[in-house]
């Protein structure tokens, strides 16, 4: 009798096993390569974003709004840490949820909601003075609409110049649908109190000082409270170091024949800034800063 | 048959290795280009840094810079991710030497960070200082050189 059956030689078994291993290795390598490529693109985007944001910071006199467009809908995650001498700002751009590693910058100050999603991002650059220039801060917002209800005169002129995603109206009923309302009296999504220099969002309240410009007001409106407090703490640390630097400069100029009381005043101011813990102290520090500015304006060799 | 498969496996592995090495060298090139662009932007914007900025656009206050030089290894360590930072006066000519408190302002070079030079990027700036004898601010033409830290 002839037995029916299929003869499986060792060669065939080996060939099938090796083939299966080769195919699974190839599939694994391809998926890893795609993921690595995407991470590399995200890292490249993050570095490019950091480089692009530098010219926006360099503007000295006027606030400018710069549009940023990404190739695809992206998520910008910015993390603030106030630890160390200057704290740090970590930025990560993610196009497809693959991550890519963030990059840290100790000399950038980004105020925004975190994470921030969108294809088109608006970047507002504003100088912060206390009373000398401390830094140019960057305020980011995405396609979210913001509706300002009857802002005070000088703020209205500035806000209208931003244009992107901003509307200025006389009553809340005129605000676009799904927009975030900002009012200076009454109740709305974000409540600004010019008398107490505070901005209330939900249950959280932060404080600003507008003696030397409205940078911190806009920062408080467009960013979340935790980011705002962390960045303000970082700015105060930077201001403290700058105050020490100007104190040393006053000492040097004093030896050149231009003396003033600024050396000691700046040393005290540096210590006050260094010990400040949150945005509530901005009002008190603003008074000291105004005194420093007044003294500086009345000496022949102005320090700042 | 089995040996054919093994030979094919070895062949495709070698192709994959060559491709991977080409991609890595391309990535290194991209990283280098990005670093250069960063350094160029940094050279342009450092003149606007509060620690260096004078009272005008692209002005460096050299009085402040001289004092900052003494603080960069202590208080200001790590603020800028640069391995090399130098300010040089181009015009009017001054004695070709490094600036210190003893010879300032009769000097031409102020090296703030003296790490690895790499490929330094430069930008033209105004260098301004207070002249005590005449009680005014004098500005000269200079250049700032920056080289980024290796990642």
XYZ file of C-alpha atoms in Angstrom:
455
model
C 0.000 0.000 0.000
C 1.186 3.428 -0.837
C 1.002 5.851 2.027
C -0.067 9.371 1.073
C 1.808 12.130 2.801
C 3.901 15.210 2.287
C 7.604 14.874 2.789
C 9.030 17.773 4.820
C 12.757 17.750 4.492
C 14.974 19.538 7.013
C 15.961 22.046 4.331
C 12.361 23.208 3.872
C 11.753 23.497 7.602
C 14.937 25.534 7.999
C 14.057 27.762 5.063
C 10.570 28.493 6.433
C 11.922 29.259 9.913
C 14.662 31.556 8.587
C 12.187 33.283 6.279
C 9.788 33.923 9.150
C 12.593 35.370 11.273
C 13.804 37.590 8.429
C 10.314 38.928 7.725
C 9.578 39.653 11.403
C 12.979 41.364 11.810
C 12.307 43.481 8.722
C 8.855 44.510 9.984
C 10.271 45.392 13.412
C 13.156 47.416 11.909
C 10.763 49.308 9.617
C 8.418 50.273 12.440
C 11.391 51.409 14.597
C 12.787 53.414 11.684
C 9.475 55.194 11.111
C 9.234 56.063 14.806
C 12.853 57.307 14.904
C 12.289 59.408 11.752
C 9.237 61.019 13.334
C 11.113 61.710 16.570
C 13.943 63.218 14.545
C 11.490 65.482 12.702
C 9.939 66.575 15.995
C 13.377 67.354 17.455
C 14.255 69.319 14.318
C 10.968 71.268 14.589
C 11.676 72.026 18.255
C 15.151 73.372 17.505
C 13.795 75.394 14.568
C 11.065 76.795 16.810
C 13.669 77.809 19.382
C 15.744 79.503 16.662
C 12.694 81.203 15.109
C 11.580 82.549 18.491
C 14.945 84.316 19.012
C 14.368 87.128 16.436
C 10.915 87.653 17.983
C 12.617 88.294 21.339
C 15.092 90.819 19.964
C 12.494 93.542 19.377
C 13.202 96.309 21.821
C 10.618 99.047 21.649
C 7.291 97.823 20.343
C 5.264 94.700 20.978
C 5.080 92.582 17.827
C 2.901 89.625 16.860
C 4.567 87.016 14.673
C 2.579 84.213 13.015
C 4.037 80.692 13.095
C 2.721 77.996 10.805
C 3.584 74.328 11.248
C 3.406 71.810 8.378
C 0.754 69.858 10.326
C -1.442 70.281 13.382
C 1.096 70.200 16.228
C 1.187 70.182 19.980
C 3.602 72.563 21.697
C 4.324 71.615 25.277
C 6.198 74.188 27.303
C 7.333 73.393 30.813
C 8.699 75.940 33.233
C 11.032 75.226 36.129
C 12.105 77.946 38.567
C 14.880 75.856 40.161
C 18.459 77.121 39.942
C 19.882 80.570 39.214
C 17.639 81.344 36.242
C 15.209 78.420 36.065
C 14.601 76.943 32.636
C 12.073 76.732 29.832
C 11.569 73.394 28.141
C 9.842 73.274 24.748
C 8.657 70.193 22.883
C 6.938 70.164 19.505
C 5.022 66.999 18.649
C 3.399 66.465 15.258
C 2.030 62.963 15.544
C 2.221 62.009 19.194
C 5.616 60.339 18.806
C 7.466 62.703 21.143
C 10.993 63.643 20.177
C 12.558 65.043 23.261
C 12.251 68.614 24.421
C 14.960 71.249 24.489
C 15.702 73.458 27.501
C 16.448 77.196 27.298
C 17.483 79.084 30.454
C 17.032 82.459 28.740
C 13.548 82.109 27.169
C 10.263 82.991 28.881
C 7.205 81.549 27.177
C 3.736 82.256 28.500
C 0.970 80.078 27.056
C -1.587 77.457 27.865
C 0.213 74.138 28.041
C -0.168 72.087 25.929
C -0.953 74.368 23.014
C -2.467 72.722 19.921
C -2.786 74.097 16.433
C -1.297 74.552 12.994
C -1.163 78.355 13.225
C 0.321 79.880 16.362
C 0.537 83.585 17.187
C 3.643 84.788 19.024
C 3.599 88.131 20.845
C 6.933 89.513 22.012
C 6.889 92.051 24.850
C 9.750 93.551 26.892
C 9.513 93.290 30.681
C 11.089 96.233 32.548
C 11.629 96.361 36.318
C 12.646 99.252 35.800
C 15.600 98.153 33.608
C 14.930 95.630 30.866
C 14.798 92.108 32.323
C 13.835 90.040 29.280
C 11.676 89.852 26.202
C 8.868 87.460 26.979
C 6.996 85.432 24.396
C 3.241 85.003 24.666
C 1.755 82.238 22.517
C -1.805 81.479 21.570
C -3.286 79.173 18.927
C -6.441 79.426 16.806
C -8.531 79.978 19.978
C -10.483 83.253 19.738
C -10.122 85.830 22.525
C -12.817 88.487 22.984
C -11.933 91.651 24.921
C -15.014 93.445 26.296
C -14.622 97.219 26.635
C -10.925 97.336 27.517
C -9.460 100.630 28.806
C -8.237 103.069 26.130
C -4.480 102.413 26.011
C -4.945 98.634 26.225
C -7.576 98.725 23.459
C -5.148 100.362 21.032
C -2.485 97.744 21.745
C -4.871 94.779 21.590
C -6.382 95.897 18.285
C -2.881 95.862 16.791
C -2.492 92.135 17.647
C -5.315 91.194 15.210
C -4.801 87.409 15.065
C -7.568 85.650 16.988
C -8.446 88.825 18.906
C -11.714 90.735 18.846
C -12.585 93.901 20.763
C -16.298 94.442 21.490
C -18.488 96.679 23.604
C -20.658 93.941 25.143
C -20.383 90.220 25.839
C -23.252 89.410 23.466
C -21.096 90.614 20.569
C -18.338 88.077 21.284
C -17.830 85.326 18.658
C -19.164 81.879 19.577
C -16.740 79.613 21.464
C -14.436 82.557 22.146
C -12.872 83.217 25.543
C -14.209 86.499 26.977
C -11.997 88.922 28.885
C -13.648 91.771 30.789
C -12.386 94.605 32.982
C -15.618 94.961 34.958
C -18.291 92.387 35.702
C -18.115 88.622 35.201
C -16.755 86.610 32.291
C -14.229 83.837 31.527
C -11.191 85.939 32.431
C -11.707 88.881 34.790
C -9.107 91.636 34.910
C -9.192 94.030 37.860
C -7.167 97.193 37.097
C -7.613 98.419 40.693
C -6.084 95.346 42.356
C -3.852 94.544 39.340
C -5.138 90.983 39.239
C -6.376 88.518 36.616
C -8.852 85.832 37.673
C -9.335 82.676 35.582
C -11.730 80.188 37.094
C -10.637 79.732 40.684
C -7.083 81.002 40.212
C -5.940 84.604 40.576
C -2.585 85.987 39.528
C -1.176 89.490 39.876
C 0.623 91.809 37.476
C 2.331 95.192 37.512
C 1.817 97.692 34.699
C 4.061 100.574 35.809
C 6.538 99.797 33.054
C 4.304 98.283 30.370
C 1.490 95.774 29.907
C 3.625 92.712 29.198
C 2.662 90.879 32.388
C -1.027 91.737 31.941
C -1.085 90.037 28.535
C 0.998 87.150 29.901
C -1.546 86.622 32.698
C -4.440 86.623 30.202
C -2.978 84.207 27.653
C -1.224 81.702 29.901
C -2.358 79.319 32.608
C -1.808 80.361 36.239
C 0.926 77.803 37.052
C 3.017 78.769 34.024
C 2.532 82.468 34.791
C 3.657 82.147 38.424
C 6.689 80.041 37.472
C 7.797 82.441 34.731
C 7.298 85.495 36.977
C 9.510 83.813 39.588
C 12.155 83.228 36.889
C 11.906 86.856 35.768
C 12.388 88.059 39.333
C 15.509 85.872 39.650
C 16.908 87.352 36.428
C 16.049 90.864 37.626
C 17.882 90.149 40.881
C 21.061 89.166 39.014
C 20.742 92.213 36.745
C 20.307 94.452 39.764
C 23.592 93.085 41.196
C 25.254 93.717 37.839
C 24.043 97.325 37.754
C 25.150 97.774 41.373
C 28.671 96.662 40.364
C 28.515 99.032 37.382
C 27.516 101.888 39.717
C 30.538 101.029 41.859
C 32.814 101.098 38.790
C 31.418 104.423 37.531
C 31.730 105.868 40.999
C 35.494 105.227 40.759
C 35.390 107.117 37.420
C 33.895 110.165 39.118
C 30.167 109.571 38.684
C 28.757 108.597 42.051
C 25.172 108.043 43.147
C 23.145 106.262 45.809
C 22.141 103.665 43.274
C 24.800 101.183 44.279
C 23.268 100.517 47.688
C 19.673 100.880 46.443
C 20.304 98.272 43.757
C 21.895 95.863 46.238
C 18.791 96.100 48.444
C 16.524 95.711 45.395
C 18.443 92.593 44.309
C 17.936 91.030 47.742
C 14.195 91.866 47.668
C 13.813 90.286 44.221
C 15.738 87.214 45.251
C 13.455 86.578 48.221
C 10.173 87.242 46.361
C 8.068 84.116 46.029
C 5.069 84.879 43.785
C 3.254 87.470 41.708
C 1.630 89.097 44.758
C 4.975 90.790 45.472
C 5.058 92.556 42.096
C 3.167 95.561 43.452
C 5.665 96.125 46.272
C 8.649 95.553 43.981
C 7.122 97.949 41.455
C 7.296 100.761 44.018
C 11.012 100.096 44.586
C 11.584 99.920 40.840
C 9.877 103.289 40.313
C 12.181 104.870 42.934
C 15.231 103.404 41.199
C 14.084 104.751 37.854
C 13.564 108.215 39.334
C 17.073 108.229 40.861
C 18.645 106.909 37.647
C 16.981 109.617 35.564
C 18.634 112.297 37.708
C 22.281 111.234 37.440
C 24.584 112.225 34.523
C 25.897 108.687 33.949
C 22.649 106.753 33.761
C 23.054 103.100 34.570
C 20.060 101.941 32.552
C 17.780 26.484 -0.633
C 18.680 27.194 2.963
C 22.068 28.539 2.008
C 20.458 30.805 -0.581
C 18.254 32.213 2.160
C 21.211 32.752 4.459
C 23.119 34.481 1.660
C 20.123 36.728 0.964
C 19.867 37.533 4.667
C 23.520 38.560 4.804
C 23.155 40.627 1.630
C 20.117 42.558 2.857
C 21.765 43.097 6.263
C 24.726 44.746 4.547
C 22.368 46.936 2.481
C 20.535 47.931 5.684
C 23.847 48.773 7.401
C 24.930 51.019 4.520
C 21.524 52.766 4.522
C 21.655 53.276 8.320
C 25.161 54.803 8.159
C 24.053 57.179 5.358
C 21.005 58.267 7.391
C 23.113 58.859 10.503
C 25.625 60.996 8.598
C 22.707 62.957 7.049
C 21.282 63.512 10.547
C 24.674 64.742 11.759
C 24.793 67.145 8.815
C 21.303 68.436 9.631
C 22.255 68.859 13.292
C 25.359 70.809 12.252
C 23.326 73.107 9.966
C 20.765 73.747 12.695
C 23.526 74.480 15.202
C 25.082 76.984 12.797
C 21.722 78.711 12.261
C 21.246 78.847 16.032
C 24.694 80.360 16.556
C 24.050 83.007 13.884
C 20.755 84.007 15.474
C 22.364 84.036 18.909
C 25.180 86.324 17.721
C 22.550 88.728 16.337
C 20.357 88.663 19.424
C 22.994 88.638 22.170
C 23.503 92.368 21.673
C 19.887 92.725 22.857
C 20.430 90.625 25.990
C 19.760 92.780 29.073
C 23.184 91.840 30.484
C 24.962 93.362 27.485
C 22.535 95.802 25.892
C 23.250 99.498 25.855
C 20.750 102.265 25.228
C 20.134 101.641 21.523
C 19.437 98.834 19.026
C 22.386 96.469 18.588
C 24.396 98.439 21.170
C 26.576 96.661 23.673
C 27.403 98.489 26.900
C 31.087 97.618 27.290
C 31.181 98.963 30.859
C 28.574 96.338 31.759
C 30.309 93.695 29.664
C 33.572 94.240 31.540
C 31.799 93.615 34.855
C 29.815 90.704 33.417
C 33.088 89.015 32.438
C 33.911 88.680 36.141
C 30.511 87.160 36.923
C 30.094 84.696 34.053
C 31.792 81.829 35.874
C 29.756 82.319 39.023
C 26.343 84.021 39.106
C 25.760 83.902 35.358
C 27.039 80.390 34.689
C 24.820 78.499 32.253
C 22.629 81.408 31.149
C 23.750 81.189 27.556
C 24.563 77.793 26.050
C 27.691 79.068 24.356
C 31.202 77.713 24.496
C 32.838 80.900 23.208
C 31.842 84.573 23.417
C 34.094 87.442 22.421
C 33.521 91.133 21.736
C 36.030 92.881 19.547
C 36.425 96.589 18.819
C 37.083 97.209 15.117
C 37.046 101.021 14.881
C 38.582 103.235 16.084
C 41.716 101.171 16.564
C 42.859 100.375 20.059
C 45.768 98.443 21.524
C 45.437 94.841 20.423
C 45.063 93.199 23.818
C 42.555 91.595 26.146
C 40.537 94.064 28.239
C 40.918 94.094 32.010
C 39.930 96.674 34.631
C 43.525 97.982 34.539
C 43.775 98.718 30.789
C 40.117 99.385 29.871
C 39.154 101.155 27.566
C 42.536 101.133 25.809
C 42.100 97.560 24.618
C 40.467 95.771 21.700
C 39.185 92.388 22.868
C 36.805 91.349 25.605
C 36.595 87.560 25.874
C 33.639 86.739 28.082
C 33.568 82.955 27.644
C 36.780 81.263 26.557
C 35.805 77.656 25.863
C 36.141 75.704 22.626
C 36.094 78.022 19.614
C 34.457 75.683 17.104
C 33.002 77.587 14.143
C 32.263 80.987 15.664
C 29.528 83.116 14.093
C 29.831 86.908 14.190
C 27.618 89.974 14.000
C 28.434 93.686 13.812
C 27.435 95.766 16.838
C 27.945 99.218 18.372
C 30.183 99.232 21.456
C 29.227 102.050 23.824
C 30.804 103.270 27.055
C 30.588 106.243 29.414
C 33.456 108.721 29.066
C 33.864 110.278 32.513
C 36.157 113.153 31.412
C 33.680 114.423 28.842
C 30.492 113.176 30.561
C 28.970 111.563 27.483
C 28.509 108.116 25.926
C 30.941 107.188 23.176
C 30.120 104.442 20.666
C 32.597 102.529 18.502
C 32.155 99.822 15.857
C 32.719 96.265 16.925
C 31.829 92.639 16.348
C 30.507 89.918 18.608
C 31.618 86.295 18.063
C 29.643 83.338 19.371
C 30.193 79.602 19.246
C 27.586 77.176 20.558
C 28.240 74.402 23.047
C 28.357 70.924 21.569
C 25.085 69.051 22.350
